[in-house]
mmCIF file of N, CA and C in Angstrom:
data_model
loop_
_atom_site.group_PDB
_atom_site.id
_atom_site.type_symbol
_atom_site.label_atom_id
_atom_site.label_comp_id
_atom_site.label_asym_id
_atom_site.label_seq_id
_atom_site.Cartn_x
_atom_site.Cartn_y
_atom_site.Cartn_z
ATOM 1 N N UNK M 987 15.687 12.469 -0.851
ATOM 2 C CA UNK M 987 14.433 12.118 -1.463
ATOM 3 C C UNK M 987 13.380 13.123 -1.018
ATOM 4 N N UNK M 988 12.995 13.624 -2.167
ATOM 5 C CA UNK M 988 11.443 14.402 -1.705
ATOM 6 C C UNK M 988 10.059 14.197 -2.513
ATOM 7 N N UNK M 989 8.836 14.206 -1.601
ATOM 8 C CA UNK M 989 7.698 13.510 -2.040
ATOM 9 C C UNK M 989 6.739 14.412 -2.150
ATOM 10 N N UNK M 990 6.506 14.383 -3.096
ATOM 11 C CA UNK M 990 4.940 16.173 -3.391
ATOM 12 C C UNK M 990 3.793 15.742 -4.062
ATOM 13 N N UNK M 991 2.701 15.470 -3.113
ATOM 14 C CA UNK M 991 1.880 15.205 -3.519
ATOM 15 C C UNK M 991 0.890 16.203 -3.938
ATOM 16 N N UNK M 992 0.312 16.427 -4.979
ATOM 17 C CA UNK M 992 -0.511 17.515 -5.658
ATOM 18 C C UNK M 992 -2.241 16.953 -5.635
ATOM 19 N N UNK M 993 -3.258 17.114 -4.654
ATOM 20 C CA UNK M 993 -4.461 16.518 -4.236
ATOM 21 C C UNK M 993 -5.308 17.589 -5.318
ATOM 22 N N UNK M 994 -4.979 18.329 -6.356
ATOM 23 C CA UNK M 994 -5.706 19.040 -7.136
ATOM 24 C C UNK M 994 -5.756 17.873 -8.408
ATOM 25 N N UNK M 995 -4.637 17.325 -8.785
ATOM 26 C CA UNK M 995 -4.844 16.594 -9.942
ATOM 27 C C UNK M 995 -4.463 14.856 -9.432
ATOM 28 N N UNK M 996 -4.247 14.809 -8.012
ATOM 29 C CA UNK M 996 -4.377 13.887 -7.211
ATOM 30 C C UNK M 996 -3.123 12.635 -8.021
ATOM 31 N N UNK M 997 -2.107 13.340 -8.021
ATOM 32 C CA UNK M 997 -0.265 12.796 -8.427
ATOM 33 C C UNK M 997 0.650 13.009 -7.120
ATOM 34 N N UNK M 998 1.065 11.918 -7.309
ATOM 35 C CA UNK M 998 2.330 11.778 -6.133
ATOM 36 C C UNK M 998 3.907 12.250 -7.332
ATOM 37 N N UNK M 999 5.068 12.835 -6.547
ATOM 38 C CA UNK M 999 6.090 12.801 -7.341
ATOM 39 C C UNK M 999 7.329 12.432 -6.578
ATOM 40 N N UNK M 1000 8.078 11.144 -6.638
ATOM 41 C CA UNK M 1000 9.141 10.996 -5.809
ATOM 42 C C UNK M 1000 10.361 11.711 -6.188
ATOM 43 N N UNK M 1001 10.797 12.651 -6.094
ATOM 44 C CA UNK M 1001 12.216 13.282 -6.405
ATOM 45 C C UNK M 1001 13.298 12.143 -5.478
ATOM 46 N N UNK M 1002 14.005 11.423 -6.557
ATOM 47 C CA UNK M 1002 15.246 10.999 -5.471
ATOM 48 C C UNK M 1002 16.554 10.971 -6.286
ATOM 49 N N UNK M 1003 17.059 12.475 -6.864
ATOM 50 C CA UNK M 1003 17.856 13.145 -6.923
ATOM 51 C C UNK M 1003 17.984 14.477 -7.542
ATOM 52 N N UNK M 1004 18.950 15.429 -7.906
ATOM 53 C CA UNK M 1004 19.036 16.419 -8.184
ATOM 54 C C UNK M 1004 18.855 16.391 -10.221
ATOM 55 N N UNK M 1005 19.484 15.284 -10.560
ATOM 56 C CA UNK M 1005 19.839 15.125 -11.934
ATOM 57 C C UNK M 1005 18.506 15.164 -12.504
ATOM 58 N N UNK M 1006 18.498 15.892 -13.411
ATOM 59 C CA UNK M 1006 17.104 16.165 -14.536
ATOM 60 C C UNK M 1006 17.170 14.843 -15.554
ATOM 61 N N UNK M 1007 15.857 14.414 -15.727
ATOM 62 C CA UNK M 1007 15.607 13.268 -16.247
ATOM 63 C C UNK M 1007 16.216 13.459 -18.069
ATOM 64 N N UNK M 1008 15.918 12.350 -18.031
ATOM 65 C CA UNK M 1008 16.459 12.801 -20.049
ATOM 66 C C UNK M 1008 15.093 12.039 -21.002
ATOM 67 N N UNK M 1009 14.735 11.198 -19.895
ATOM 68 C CA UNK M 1009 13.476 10.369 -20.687
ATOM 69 C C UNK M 1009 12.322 9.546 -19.734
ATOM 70 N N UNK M 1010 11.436 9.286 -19.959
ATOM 71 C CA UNK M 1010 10.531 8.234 -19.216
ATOM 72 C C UNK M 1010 9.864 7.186 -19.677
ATOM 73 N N UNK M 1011 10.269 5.858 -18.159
ATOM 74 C CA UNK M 1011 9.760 4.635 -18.451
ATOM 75 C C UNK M 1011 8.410 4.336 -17.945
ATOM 76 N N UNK M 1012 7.485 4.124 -18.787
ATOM 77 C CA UNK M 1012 5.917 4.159 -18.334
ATOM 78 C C UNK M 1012 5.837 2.579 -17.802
ATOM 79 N N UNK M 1013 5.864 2.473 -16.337
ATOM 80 C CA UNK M 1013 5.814 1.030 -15.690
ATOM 81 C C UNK M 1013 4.241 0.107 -15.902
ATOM 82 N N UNK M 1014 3.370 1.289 -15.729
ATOM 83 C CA UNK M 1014 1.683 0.675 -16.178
ATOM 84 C C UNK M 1014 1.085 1.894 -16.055
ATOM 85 N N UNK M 1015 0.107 1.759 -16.132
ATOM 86 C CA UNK M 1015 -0.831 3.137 -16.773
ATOM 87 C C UNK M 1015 -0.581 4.145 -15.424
ATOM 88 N N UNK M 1016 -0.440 5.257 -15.785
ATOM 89 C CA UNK M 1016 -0.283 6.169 -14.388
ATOM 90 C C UNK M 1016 0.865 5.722 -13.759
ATOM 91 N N UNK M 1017 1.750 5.254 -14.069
ATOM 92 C CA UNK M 1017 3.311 5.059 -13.010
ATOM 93 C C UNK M 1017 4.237 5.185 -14.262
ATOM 94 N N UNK M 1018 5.218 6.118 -13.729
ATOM 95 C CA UNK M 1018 6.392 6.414 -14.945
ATOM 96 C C UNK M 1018 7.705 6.689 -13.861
ATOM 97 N N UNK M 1019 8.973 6.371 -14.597
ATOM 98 C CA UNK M 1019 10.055 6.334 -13.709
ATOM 99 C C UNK M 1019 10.609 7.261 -14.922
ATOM 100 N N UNK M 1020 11.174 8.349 -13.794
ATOM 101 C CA UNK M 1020 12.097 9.732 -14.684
ATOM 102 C C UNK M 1020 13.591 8.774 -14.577
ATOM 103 N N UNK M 1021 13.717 9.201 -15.717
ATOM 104 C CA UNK M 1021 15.416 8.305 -15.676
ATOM 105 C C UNK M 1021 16.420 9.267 -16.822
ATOM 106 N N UNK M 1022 18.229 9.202 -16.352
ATOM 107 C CA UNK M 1022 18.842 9.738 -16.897
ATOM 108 C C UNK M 1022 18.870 9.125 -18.401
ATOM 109 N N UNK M 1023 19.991 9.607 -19.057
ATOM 110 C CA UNK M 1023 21.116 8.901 -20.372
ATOM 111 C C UNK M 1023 21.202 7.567 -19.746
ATOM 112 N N UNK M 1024 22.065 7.859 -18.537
ATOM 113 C CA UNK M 1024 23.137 6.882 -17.963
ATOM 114 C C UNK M 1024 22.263 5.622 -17.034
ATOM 115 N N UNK M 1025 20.525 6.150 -17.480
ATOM 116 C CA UNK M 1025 19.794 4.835 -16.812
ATOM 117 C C UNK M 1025 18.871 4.780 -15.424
ATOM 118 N N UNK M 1026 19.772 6.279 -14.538
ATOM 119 C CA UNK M 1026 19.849 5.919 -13.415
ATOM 120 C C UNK M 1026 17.888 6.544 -13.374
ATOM 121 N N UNK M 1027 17.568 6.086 -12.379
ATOM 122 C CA UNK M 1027 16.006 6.478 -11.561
ATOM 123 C C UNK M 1027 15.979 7.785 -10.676
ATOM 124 N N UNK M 1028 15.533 8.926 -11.723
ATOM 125 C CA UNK M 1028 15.506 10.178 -10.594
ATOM 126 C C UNK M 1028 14.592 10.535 -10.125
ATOM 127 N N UNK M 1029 13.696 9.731 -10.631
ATOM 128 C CA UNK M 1029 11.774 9.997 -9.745
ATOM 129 C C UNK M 1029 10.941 9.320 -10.537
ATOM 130 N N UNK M 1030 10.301 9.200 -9.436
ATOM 131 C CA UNK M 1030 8.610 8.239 -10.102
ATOM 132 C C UNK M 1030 7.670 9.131 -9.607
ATOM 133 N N UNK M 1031 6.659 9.115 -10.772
ATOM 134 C CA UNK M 1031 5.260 9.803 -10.962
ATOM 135 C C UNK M 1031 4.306 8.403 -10.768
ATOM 136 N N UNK M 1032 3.736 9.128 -10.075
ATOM 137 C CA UNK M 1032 2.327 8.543 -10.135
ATOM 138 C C UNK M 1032 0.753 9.156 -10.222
ATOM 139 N N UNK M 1033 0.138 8.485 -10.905
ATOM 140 C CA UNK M 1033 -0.948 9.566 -11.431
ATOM 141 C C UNK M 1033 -1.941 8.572 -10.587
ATOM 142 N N UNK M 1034 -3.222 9.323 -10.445
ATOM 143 C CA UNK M 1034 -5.063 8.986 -10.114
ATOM 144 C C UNK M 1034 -3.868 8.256 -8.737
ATOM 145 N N UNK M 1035 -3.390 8.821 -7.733
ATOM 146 C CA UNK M 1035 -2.326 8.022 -7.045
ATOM 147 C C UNK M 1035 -3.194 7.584 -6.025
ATOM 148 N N UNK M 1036 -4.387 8.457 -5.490
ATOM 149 C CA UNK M 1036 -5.326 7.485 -4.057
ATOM 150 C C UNK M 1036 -6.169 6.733 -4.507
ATOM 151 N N UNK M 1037 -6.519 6.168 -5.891
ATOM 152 C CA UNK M 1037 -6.613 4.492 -6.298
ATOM 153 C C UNK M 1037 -5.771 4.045 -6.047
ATOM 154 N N UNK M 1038 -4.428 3.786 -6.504
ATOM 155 C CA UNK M 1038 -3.512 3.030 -6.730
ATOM 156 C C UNK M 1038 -2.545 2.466 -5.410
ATOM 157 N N UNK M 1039 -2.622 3.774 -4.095
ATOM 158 C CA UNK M 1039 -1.780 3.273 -2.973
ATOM 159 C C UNK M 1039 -2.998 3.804 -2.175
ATOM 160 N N UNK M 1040 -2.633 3.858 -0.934
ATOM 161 C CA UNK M 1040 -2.781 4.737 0.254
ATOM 162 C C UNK M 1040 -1.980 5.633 0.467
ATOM 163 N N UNK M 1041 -2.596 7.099 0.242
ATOM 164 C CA UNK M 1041 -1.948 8.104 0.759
ATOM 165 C C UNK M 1041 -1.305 8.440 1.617
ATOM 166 N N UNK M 1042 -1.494 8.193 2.777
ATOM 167 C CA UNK M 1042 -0.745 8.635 4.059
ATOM 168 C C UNK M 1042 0.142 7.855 4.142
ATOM 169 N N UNK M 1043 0.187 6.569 3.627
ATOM 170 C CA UNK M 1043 1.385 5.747 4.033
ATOM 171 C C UNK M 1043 2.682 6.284 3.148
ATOM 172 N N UNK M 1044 2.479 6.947 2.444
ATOM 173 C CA UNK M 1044 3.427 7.426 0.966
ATOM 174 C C UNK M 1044 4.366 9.081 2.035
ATOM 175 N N UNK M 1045 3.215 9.857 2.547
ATOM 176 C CA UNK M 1045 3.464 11.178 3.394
ATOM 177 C C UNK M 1045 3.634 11.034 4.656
ATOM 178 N N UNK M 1046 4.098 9.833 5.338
ATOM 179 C CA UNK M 1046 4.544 9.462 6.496
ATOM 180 C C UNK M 1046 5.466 8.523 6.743
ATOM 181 N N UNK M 1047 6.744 8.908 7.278
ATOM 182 C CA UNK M 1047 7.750 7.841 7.546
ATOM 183 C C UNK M 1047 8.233 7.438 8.716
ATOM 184 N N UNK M 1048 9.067 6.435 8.812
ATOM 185 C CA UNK M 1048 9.536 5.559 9.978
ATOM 186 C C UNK M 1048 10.798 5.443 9.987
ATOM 187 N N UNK M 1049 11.465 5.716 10.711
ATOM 188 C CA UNK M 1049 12.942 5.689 10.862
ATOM 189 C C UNK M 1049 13.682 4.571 11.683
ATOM 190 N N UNK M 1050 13.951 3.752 11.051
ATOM 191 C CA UNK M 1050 14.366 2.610 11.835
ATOM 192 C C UNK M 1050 16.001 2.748 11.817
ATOM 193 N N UNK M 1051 16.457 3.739 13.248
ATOM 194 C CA UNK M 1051 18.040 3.757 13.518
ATOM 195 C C UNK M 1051 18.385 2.076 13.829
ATOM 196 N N UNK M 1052 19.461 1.824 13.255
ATOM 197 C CA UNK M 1052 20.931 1.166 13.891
ATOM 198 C C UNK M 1052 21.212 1.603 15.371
ATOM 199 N N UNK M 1053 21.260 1.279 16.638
ATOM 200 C CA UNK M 1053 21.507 2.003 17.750
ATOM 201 C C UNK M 1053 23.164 2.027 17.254
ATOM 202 N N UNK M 1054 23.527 0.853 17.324
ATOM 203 C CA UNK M 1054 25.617 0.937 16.580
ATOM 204 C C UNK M 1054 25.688 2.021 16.322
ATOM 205 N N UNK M 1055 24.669 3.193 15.477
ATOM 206 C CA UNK M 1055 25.352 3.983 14.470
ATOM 207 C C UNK M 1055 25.345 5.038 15.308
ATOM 208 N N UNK M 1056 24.286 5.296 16.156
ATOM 209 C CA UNK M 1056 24.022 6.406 16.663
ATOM 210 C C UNK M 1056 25.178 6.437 17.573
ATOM 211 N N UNK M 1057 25.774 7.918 18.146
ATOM 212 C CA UNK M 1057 26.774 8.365 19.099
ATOM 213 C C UNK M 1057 26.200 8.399 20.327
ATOM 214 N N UNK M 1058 26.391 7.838 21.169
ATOM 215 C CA UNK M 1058 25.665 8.209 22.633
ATOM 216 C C UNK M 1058 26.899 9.415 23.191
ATOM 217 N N UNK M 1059 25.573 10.679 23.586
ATOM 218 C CA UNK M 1059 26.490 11.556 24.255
ATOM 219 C C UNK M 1059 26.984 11.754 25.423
ATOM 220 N N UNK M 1060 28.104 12.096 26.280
ATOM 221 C CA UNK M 1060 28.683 11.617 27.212
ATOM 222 C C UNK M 1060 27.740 12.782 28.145
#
């Protein structure tokens, strides 16, 4: 997943895959989901996006490991 926010025309863009869209579903004014043939969700746009969310929370993440998953090294 990659997130590019453009503060010139003030749009967020979620890329969360490689596959090029084929069409778009307009969710409400300024939010559209890029989607294949086959349906799937390859990114959401969002437009006028610092009305609509909070910015920083969108360009900052939290990683909540599983300790299980992680390898402890000897």
């Amino acid at each position: 997943m990659r997130v590019h926010y453009d503060a010139n025309i003030d749009a967020i863009y979620i890329k969360l895959g490689n596959q090029k869209p084929d069409g778009v579903v307009e969710l409400s004014e300024g939010v559209n989901l890029d989607t294949t043939s086959e349906d799937k969700i390859v990114g959401i746009e969002i437009l006028n996006a610092s009305k609509k969310m909070n910015i920083k929370t969108i360009l900052s993440y939290e990683l909540d490991l599983d300790n299980k998953l992680i390898r402890k090294s000897a």
